[in-house]
C-alpha positions in Angstrom: 19.0 -74.2 -61.1 21.1 -75.7 -58.3 19.9 -75.7 -54.7 22.5 -73.1 -53.9 21.4 -70.8 -56.7 17.7 -71.3 -55.8 18.5 -70.5 -52.2 20.5 -67.3 -53.1 17.7 -66.2 -55.5 15.1 -67.1 -52.9 16.9 -65.1 -50.3 17.2 -62.1 -52.5 13.5 -62.0 -53.5 12.1 -62.9 -50.1 14.2 -60.2 -48.4 13.0 -57.8 -51.1 9.4 -58.9 -50.4 9.7 -58.8 -46.7 11.4 -55.4 -46.5 9.1 -53.9 -49.1 5.9 -55.3 -47.5 7.0 -54.8 -43.9 8.3 -51.4 -44.7 5.0 -50.3 -46.3 3.1 -51.8 -43.4 5.4 -50.1 -40.9 4.8 -46.7 -42.5 1.1 -47.2 -42.6 1.1 -48.2 -38.9 3.1 -45.2 -38.0 0.7 -42.9 -39.8 -2.3 -44.6 -38.1 -0.6 -44.5 -34.7 -0.3 -40.7 -35.0 -4.0 -40.4 -35.8 -5.6 -43.1 -33.6 -5.4 -43.6 -29.9 -3.6 -46.4 -28.0 -6.9 -47.7 -26.8 -8.0 -48.4 -30.4 -4.9 -50.5 -31.1 -5.5 -52.2 -27.8 -9.0 -53.4 -29.0 -7.5 -55.1 -32.0 -4.7 -56.6 -30.0 -7.3 -58.2 -27.7 -8.9 -60.2 -30.5 -5.8 -61.3 -32.5 -5.5 -64.5 -30.5 -8.9 -65.7 -31.8 -8.0 -64.7 -35.4 -4.6 -66.5 -35.1 -6.3 -69.6 -33.8 -8.7 -69.5 -36.7 -5.8 -69.3 -39.2 -4.1 -72.3 -37.5 -7.2 -74.4 -37.6 -7.8 -73.7 -41.3 -4.3 -74.5 -42.3 -4.3 -77.7 -40.2 -0.5 -77.9 -40.8 -1.3 -79.5 -44.2 0.5 -76.8 -46.2 3.6 -77.6 -44.2 3.1 -81.2 -45.2 2.8 -80.2 -48.9 6.2 -78.3 -48.7 7.8 -81.3 -47.1 6.3 -83.8 -49.6 8.9 -84.6 -52.3 6.6 -84.5 -55.3 3.0 -83.4 -54.5 0.6 -83.6 -57.4 -2.7 -82.0 -58.3 -4.7 -84.4 -56.1 -2.6 -83.3 -53.1 -3.1 -79.6 -53.8 -6.8 -79.9 -54.6 -7.6 -81.9 -51.5 -5.9 -79.5 -49.2 -7.5 -76.5 -51.0 -11.1 -77.7 -50.5 -10.6 -78.9 -47.0 -9.1 -75.5 -46.0 -12.2 -73.7 -47.4 -14.6 -76.0 -45.6 -12.8 -75.6 -42.3 -12.5 -71.8 -42.7 -16.3 -71.5 -42.9 -16.8 -73.8 -39.9 -14.2 -71.8 -37.9 -15.8 -68.5 -38.8 -19.2 -69.8 -37.6 -17.7 -70.7 -34.3 -16.0 -67.3 -33.9 -19.2 -65.5 -34.9 -21.2 -67.3 -32.2 -18.4 -66.8 -29.7 -18.1 -63.1 -30.2 -20.5 -62.0 -27.4 -18.6 -64.2 -24.9 -15.3 -62.6 -26.0 -16.8 -59.1 -25.5 -18.0 -60.1 -22.0 -14.6 -61.5 -21.1 -12.9 -58.2 -21.8 -16.0 -56.1 -20.7 -15.9 -54.3 -24.1 -19.2 -54.6 -25.8 -17.9 -53.2 -29.1 -15.7 -56.3 -29.5 -18.8 -58.4 -30.6 -19.1 -56.6 -33.9 -15.4 -56.1 -34.4 -14.7 -59.9 -34.0 -17.5 -60.8 -36.4 -16.3 -58.5 -39.1 -12.5 -59.0 -38.7 -12.8 -62.8 -38.7 -13.9 -62.7 -42.4 -10.3 -62.6 -43.3 -10.0 -66.2 -42.2 -12.4 -67.3 -45.0 -10.8 -65.0 -47.6 -7.3 -66.2 -46.8 -8.3 -69.9 -47.1 -8.7 -69.4 -50.9 -5.0 -68.8 -51.4 -3.2 -71.0 -48.8 -2.4 -73.6 -51.5 -1.2 -71.0 -54.0 1.1 -69.5 -51.4 2.4 -73.0 -50.6 3.1 -73.8 -54.2 5.1 -70.6 -54.6 7.0 -71.2 -51.4 7.8 -74.7 -52.3 9.1 -73.5 -55.7 11.0 -70.7 -53.9 9.2 -68.2 -56.2 9.3 -65.2 -53.9 9.5 -62.6 -56.7 5.8 -63.0 -57.5 4.9 -63.0 -53.8 6.7 -59.6 -53.5 4.8 -58.3 -56.5 1.5 -59.4 -54.9 2.1 -58.1 -51.4 3.1 -54.5 -52.3 -0.1 -53.3 -54.0 -2.2 -55.2 -51.4 -0.5 -53.3 -48.6 -0.7 -50.0 -50.4 -4.4 -50.3 -51.2 -5.3 -51.6 -47.7 -3.1 -48.8 -46.1 -4.8 -46.1 -48.1 -8.2 -47.4 -47.1 -7.2 -47.6 -43.4 -5.6 -44.1 -43.3 -8.6 -42.5 -45.2 -11.1 -44.1 -42.7 -9.0 -43.0 -39.7 -8.9 -39.4 -41.0 -12.7 -39.5 -41.4 -13.1 -40.6 -37.8 -13.8 -44.3 -38.1 -11.5 -45.1 -35.2 -10.9 -48.8 -34.6 -12.9 -49.7 -37.7 -10.2 -48.2 -39.9 -7.9 -51.0 -38.7 -10.6 -53.6 -39.2 -11.4 -52.7 -42.8 -7.8 -52.1 -43.7 -7.0 -55.7 -42.8 -10.0 -57.0 -44.8 -9.2 -54.9 -47.9 -5.6 -55.9 -47.8 -6.4 -59.6 -47.6 -9.0 -59.4 -50.4 -6.7 -57.6 -52.8 -3.9 -60.1 -52.1 -6.3 -63.1 -52.7 -7.4 -61.8 -56.1 -3.8 -61.3 -57.1 -2.7 -64.8 -56.1 -5.4 -66.3 -58.3 -4.4 -64.1 -61.2 -0.6 -64.6 -61.0 -0.3 -68.3 -60.1 -2.6 -69.6 -62.8 -3.2 -72.7 -60.6 -6.8 -74.0 -60.4 -8.0 -76.9 -58.2 -9.6 -80.0 -59.6 -12.9 -80.9 -57.9 -11.5 -83.8 -56.0 -10.8 -84.8 -52.4 -8.5 -87.8 -52.0 -9.1 -89.4 -48.7 -5.8 -91.2 -48.7 -3.9 -87.9 -49.4 -6.0 -86.1 -46.9 -5.1 -88.5 -44.2 -1.5 -88.5 -45.1 -1.2 -84.7 -44.9 -3.5 -84.4 -41.9 -1.5 -87.1 -40.0 1.7 -85.0 -40.3 -0.1 -81.6 -40.0 -2.5 -81.9 -37.1 0.4 -82.0 -34.6 1.7 -78.8 -36.2 -1.8 -77.4 -36.0 -2.0 -78.1 -32.3 1.4 -76.6 -31.8 0.4 -73.6 -33.8 -2.7 -73.1 -31.7 -0.7 -73.3 -28.5 1.8 -70.9 -30.0 -0.8 -68.4 -31.0 -2.5 -68.5 -27.6 0.8 -67.9 -25.8 2.1 -65.3 -28.2 -1.0 -63.4 -27.4 -1.2 -64.4 -23.8 0.3 -61.1 -22.6 -2.3 -59.1 -24.6 -5.0 -61.3 -23.1 -3.8 -60.9 -19.5 -3.1 -57.2 -19.8 -6.5 -56.7 -21.5 -8.2 -58.6 -18.7 -6.4 -57.1 -15.6 -5.2 -53.7 -16.9 -6.5 -50.8 -19.0 -7.1 -50.9 -22.8 -4.4 -48.2 -23.1 -1.8 -50.5 -21.5 -2.7 -53.2 -24.1 -2.2 -50.6 -26.8 1.2 -49.5 -25.4 2.3 -53.1 -25.0 1.1 -54.2 -28.4 2.8 -51.3 -30.1 6.1 -51.9 -28.3 5.9 -55.6 -29.3 5.0 -54.7 -32.9 8.0 -52.3 -33.2 10.4 -54.9 -31.6 9.0 -57.5 -34.0 9.5 -55.4 -37.1 13.2 -56.0 -37.7 13.0 -59.5 -36.1 10.1 -60.9 -38.1 11.2 -59.1 -41.3 14.6 -60.7 -41.3 13.7 -64.0 -39.7 10.5 -64.3 -41.7 12.4 -63.8 -44.9 15.0 -66.5 -44.0 12.4 -68.8 -42.6 10.4 -68.9 -45.9 13.5 -70.0 -47.7 15.1 -72.2 -45.1 12.2 -74.6 -44.6 12.0 -75.7 -48.3 15.7 -75.6 -48.6 16.2 -77.7 -45.4 13.6 -80.1 -46.8 15.7 -80.8 -49.9 18.7 -81.8 -47.8 16.8 -83.4 -44.9 18.7 -86.7 -45.2 22.2 -85.1 -45.2 22.9 -84.1 -41.5 26.3 -82.5 -42.3 24.8 -80.2 -45.0 21.8 -79.4 -42.6 24.2 -78.5 -39.8 26.4 -76.4 -42.0 23.4 -74.5 -43.6 21.8 -74.0 -40.2 24.9 -72.6 -38.7 25.5 -70.1 -41.4 21.9 -69.0 -41.6 21.7 -68.6 -37.8 24.8 -66.4 -37.8 23.6 -64.4 -40.7 20.2 -63.5 -39.2 21.8 -62.5 -35.9 24.4 -60.4 -37.8 21.5 -58.2 -38.9 18.9 -58.5 -36.1 21.4 -57.7 -33.2 22.3 -54.2 -34.6 18.7 -53.5 -35.5 17.5 -54.2 -32.0 20.5 -52.6 -30.3 20.0 -49.3 -32.3 16.3 -49.4 -31.3 17.2 -49.7 -27.6 19.8 -46.9 -27.6 17.6 -44.5 -29.6 14.2 -45.6 -28.2 13.1 -42.3 -26.6 13.8 -39.9 -29.5 12.7 -42.6 -31.9 9.2 -43.1 -30.3 8.8 -39.4 -29.9 9.7 -38.5 -33.4 7.9 -41.4 -35.1 4.8 -41.9 -33.0 4.5 -38.6 -31.0 4.6 -38.1 -27.2 1.5 -40.0 -26.5 3.3 -43.3 -27.1 6.3 -42.7 -24.8 4.9 -44.9 -22.0 5.6 -47.8 -24.4 9.4 -47.2 -24.5 10.3 -49.2 -21.3 8.2 -52.1 -22.7 10.0 -51.9 -26.0 13.5 -52.0 -24.5 12.7 -55.1 -22.4 11.0 -56.9 -25.3 14.1 -56.4 -27.6 15.9 -59.0 -25.5 13.3 -61.6 -26.4 13.4 -60.6 -30.1 17.1 -61.6 -30.2 16.4 -65.2 -29.5 13.2 -65.6 -31.5 14.8 -66.5 -34.9 17.1 -69.1 -33.4 14.2 -70.8 -31.7 12.3 -70.8 -35.0 15.1 -72.4 -37.1 15.7 -75.0 -34.4 12.0 -76.0 -34.8 12.4 -76.2 -38.6 14.9 -79.0 -38.1 12.3 -81.0 -36.3 9.8 -80.4 -39.0 12.0 -81.4 -41.9 13.0 -84.5 -39.9 9.3 -85.4 -39.8 9.1 -85.2 -36.0 5.9 -83.2 -35.7 5.1 -85.3 -32.7 8.2 -84.1 -30.8 7.4 -80.6 -32.1 4.0 -80.8 -30.3 5.4 -82.2 -27.1 8.0 -79.4 -26.8 5.3 -76.8 -27.4 3.2 -78.3 -24.7 6.1 -78.3 -22.2 7.0 -74.7 -23.0 3.4 -73.6 -22.7 3.0 -75.2 -19.3 6.1 -73.2 -18.2 4.6 -70.0 -19.6 1.2 -70.6 -17.8 2.9 -71.1 -14.5 5.2 -68.1 -15.1 2.3 -65.8 -16.0 0.3 -66.7 -12.9 3.4 -66.0 -10.7 4.2 -62.8 -12.6 0.7 -61.2 -12.6 0.9 -59.8 -9.0 4.1 -58.0 -10.0 2.2 -56.0 -12.7 3.1 -55.5 -16.3 6.9 -55.4 -15.6 6.7 -58.7 -13.9 5.1 -60.1 -17.1 7.7 -58.5 -19.3 10.7 -59.8 -17.3 9.2 -63.2 -17.2 8.9 -63.0 -21.0 12.6 -62.5 -21.2 13.3 -65.4 -18.9 11.0 -67.6 -20.9 12.7 -66.8 -24.1 16.0 -68.2 -22.7 14.1 -71.3 -21.5 12.5 -71.8 -24.9 15.8 -71.4 -26.6 17.5 -74.0 -24.4 14.7 -76.6 -25.0 14.5 -76.1 -28.8 18.2 -76.2 -29.2 18.8 -79.3 -27.1 16.3 -81.5 -29.1 16.9 -80.2 -32.6 20.7 -80.3 -32.0 20.5 -84.1 -31.3 19.2 -84.7 -34.8 22.0 -83.0 -36.6 24.8 -83.4 -34.0 24.8 -79.7 -33.2 24.6 -79.5 -29.4 23.7 -76.3 -27.3 27.4 -75.7 -26.4 28.4 -75.7 -30.1 25.6 -73.4 -31.1 26.5 -70.9 -28.3 30.1 -71.0 -29.4 28.9 -70.0 -32.9 26.4 -67.3 -32.0 27.7 -65.6 -28.9 30.6 -63.8 -30.8 28.0 -62.5 -33.3 25.8 -61.1 -30.6 28.7 -59.6 -28.6 30.0 -57.8 -31.7 26.5 -56.2 -32.0 25.8 -55.4 -28.4 29.2 -53.9 -27.3 29.1 -51.1 -29.9 25.6 -50.3 -28.7 26.8 -50.0 -25.1 29.6 -47.6 -26.3 27.2 -45.4 -28.3 24.7 -45.4 -25.4 27.4 -43.9 -23.1 28.3 -41.4 -25.7 24.7 -40.3 -26.1 24.3 -40.1 -22.3 27.2 -37.6 -22.0 26.5 -35.7 -25.3 22.7 -35.3 -24.9 22.0 -35.1 -21.1 18.5 -33.6 -20.8 19.2 -32.4 -24.3 17.2 -30.1 -26.4 18.8 -31.4 -29.6 16.1 -32.4 -32.1 15.0 -36.0 -32.0 16.1 -36.6 -35.6 19.6 -35.4 -34.8 19.9 -37.9 -31.9 18.5 -40.7 -34.0 20.9 -40.0 -36.9 23.9 -39.8 -34.4 23.1 -43.2 -32.9 22.5 -44.8 -36.3 25.5 -43.5 -38.1 28.0 -43.9 -35.3 26.8 -47.4 -34.4 26.9 -48.6 -38.0 30.5 -47.2 -38.5 31.7 -49.0 -35.4 29.8 -52.2 -36.0 30.8 -52.8 -39.6 34.3 -51.6 -38.9 34.7 -54.3 -36.2 33.3 -57.0 -38.4 35.5 -56.0 -41.3 38.5 -55.9 -39.1 37.8 -59.3 -37.5 36.7 -60.8 -40.9 33.7 -62.3 -39.2 32.1 -65.3 -40.9 28.5 -63.8 -41.4 30.1 -60.6 -42.7 32.1 -62.5 -45.3 29.1 -64.8 -46.1 27.0 -61.7 -46.8 29.6 -60.2 -49.2 29.8 -63.5 -51.0 26.0 -63.7 -51.3 25.9 -60.2 -52.8 28.7 -60.9 -55.2 27.1 -64.1 -56.4 23.7 -62.4 -56.9 25.3 -59.6 -58.9 27.2 -62.1 -61.1 24.0 -64.2 -61.7 
C-alpha cells in the first residue's frame, strides 16, 4: 500500500475511532453532568495534572522515538515495554506518598484517597503503550477503534450506574479505571504482540536520548494545560473549577476529536517523508487547512448556540460555564495548528528545540498567570486567549524554518479558511438575536435553527468559492469509496 493510500485509510479509520470514542465519551459525560454536581467534576479536574505528569514520565518520550525509528525490532519494543512498566510502578509510588500533600494544597481531605485510587490507571496503561505505538506506526487505526468503543461503553455504564446509586465523585474515578482496564485487556488480545524478556542498554539509551526531551516538554505541557485548574482550585471555589473544566472539556471535544485523529496519522506519515521538505510542506499545508475547515464551524456553532446548548444538554445548573466556554473556543481554534507545527520539529529530530520552545512558552504562561490572578477568572481566561496567539507565533516561526514555510505564508493559507467559517457565524448570531430576543422558543428549536442555517451558508460559500480544503475533502471521500 502506498503512503497516500495508507494515509487516506488511516484518516478514515482514525476519524471513525475518534468520533465513535469521543462521541460515546461525550454522551457519557453529558449523562453524568446531569446527575452529578459541578463540585464533583471539579475535584477530578484538580488532580488531572498529577495523573498527566505520571503518564508523561512513564512514556519518557520513547514511544515517539519508536514511531520515528525507521525499522524498530523486537529488542526495541521489548526494552521500551519493560522500562515503561518499571517507571509506572515507581511513579505510582511517588504519587501515592504525595497524595496527602496534594489534599492539603487544595484543602480537600477527600483528594488523598481519590488520588491514590485514580493513579492506578498509570500502571494499567503502561502495559499497552508499546502495543498502541506499534499500531500507530503501522497506521492500523481500525483495530484501535474496535478496542476503544467497548472500553468506553463498559466504563460509561459503570460510571453512570455508580452515579445513580449515589457514589458521587467515585463514579468518575471507577469509570476511568474500568475503561482503562478493559482497553488494556483488548490490546493484548488483538495485537498478538508479546515482549521478549530483554532490556537492551544500547537501544534504551538511543530511545531515551531522543525521548527524554519530549518527556520534559510533555511534563511542562501537562502542568500548564492544567495550570488554570490548579490556580482556580487554589484561589476560587470547587464549583468554579467544575464550571471551567466542563467549559474547557466541551470546547476541546470538537478540537481534540478532529485534531487528535489527524495528529495520530500525520506524525507517522510525516516521519516517512521527513527528508523531503517539499512534500512535508505540501502535506502540512493541506492538513492544516483541512482541520481548520472542520474545527472552525464546530466552534463557531458552539459559540452562537451556547446558551440553549448548555441548558438543553447539561441543564440550568451549568449555565455559569457558558461565558467561559465562549472565550475558550478562541484558544481551541489555534490548538491544532500549534500541534502540527511541533510535529515538524519531532520528525526532524529536533527534540532539543522542542524542549527549549516549551520552556520559553511556559515562562510566558507563568508570568501571565501571576499578572492575571488579581483580575479573577476572566483575567485568566483572556490571558489564555492571548497566550494561544503567542504560542502559535513561536511554534510557527521555528518549524517553518525547517520546511521553508514562514509565518506569513501560513497565515496566507489559513486565514481565508477561518474567515469563511467565522463570518457565517456572525450572520447567524445576528439572525438569532432578532428572531429569538428573550425567546420562549424551545432550546432544541434554537439549536437546530443555528445548526441548519449555519451549515447551509457555510458549505454553500465553500462550494461556490471552490475552496481548497472543501475540494480535498471531496477527493478524499471519493478515493475512499473507490478503494
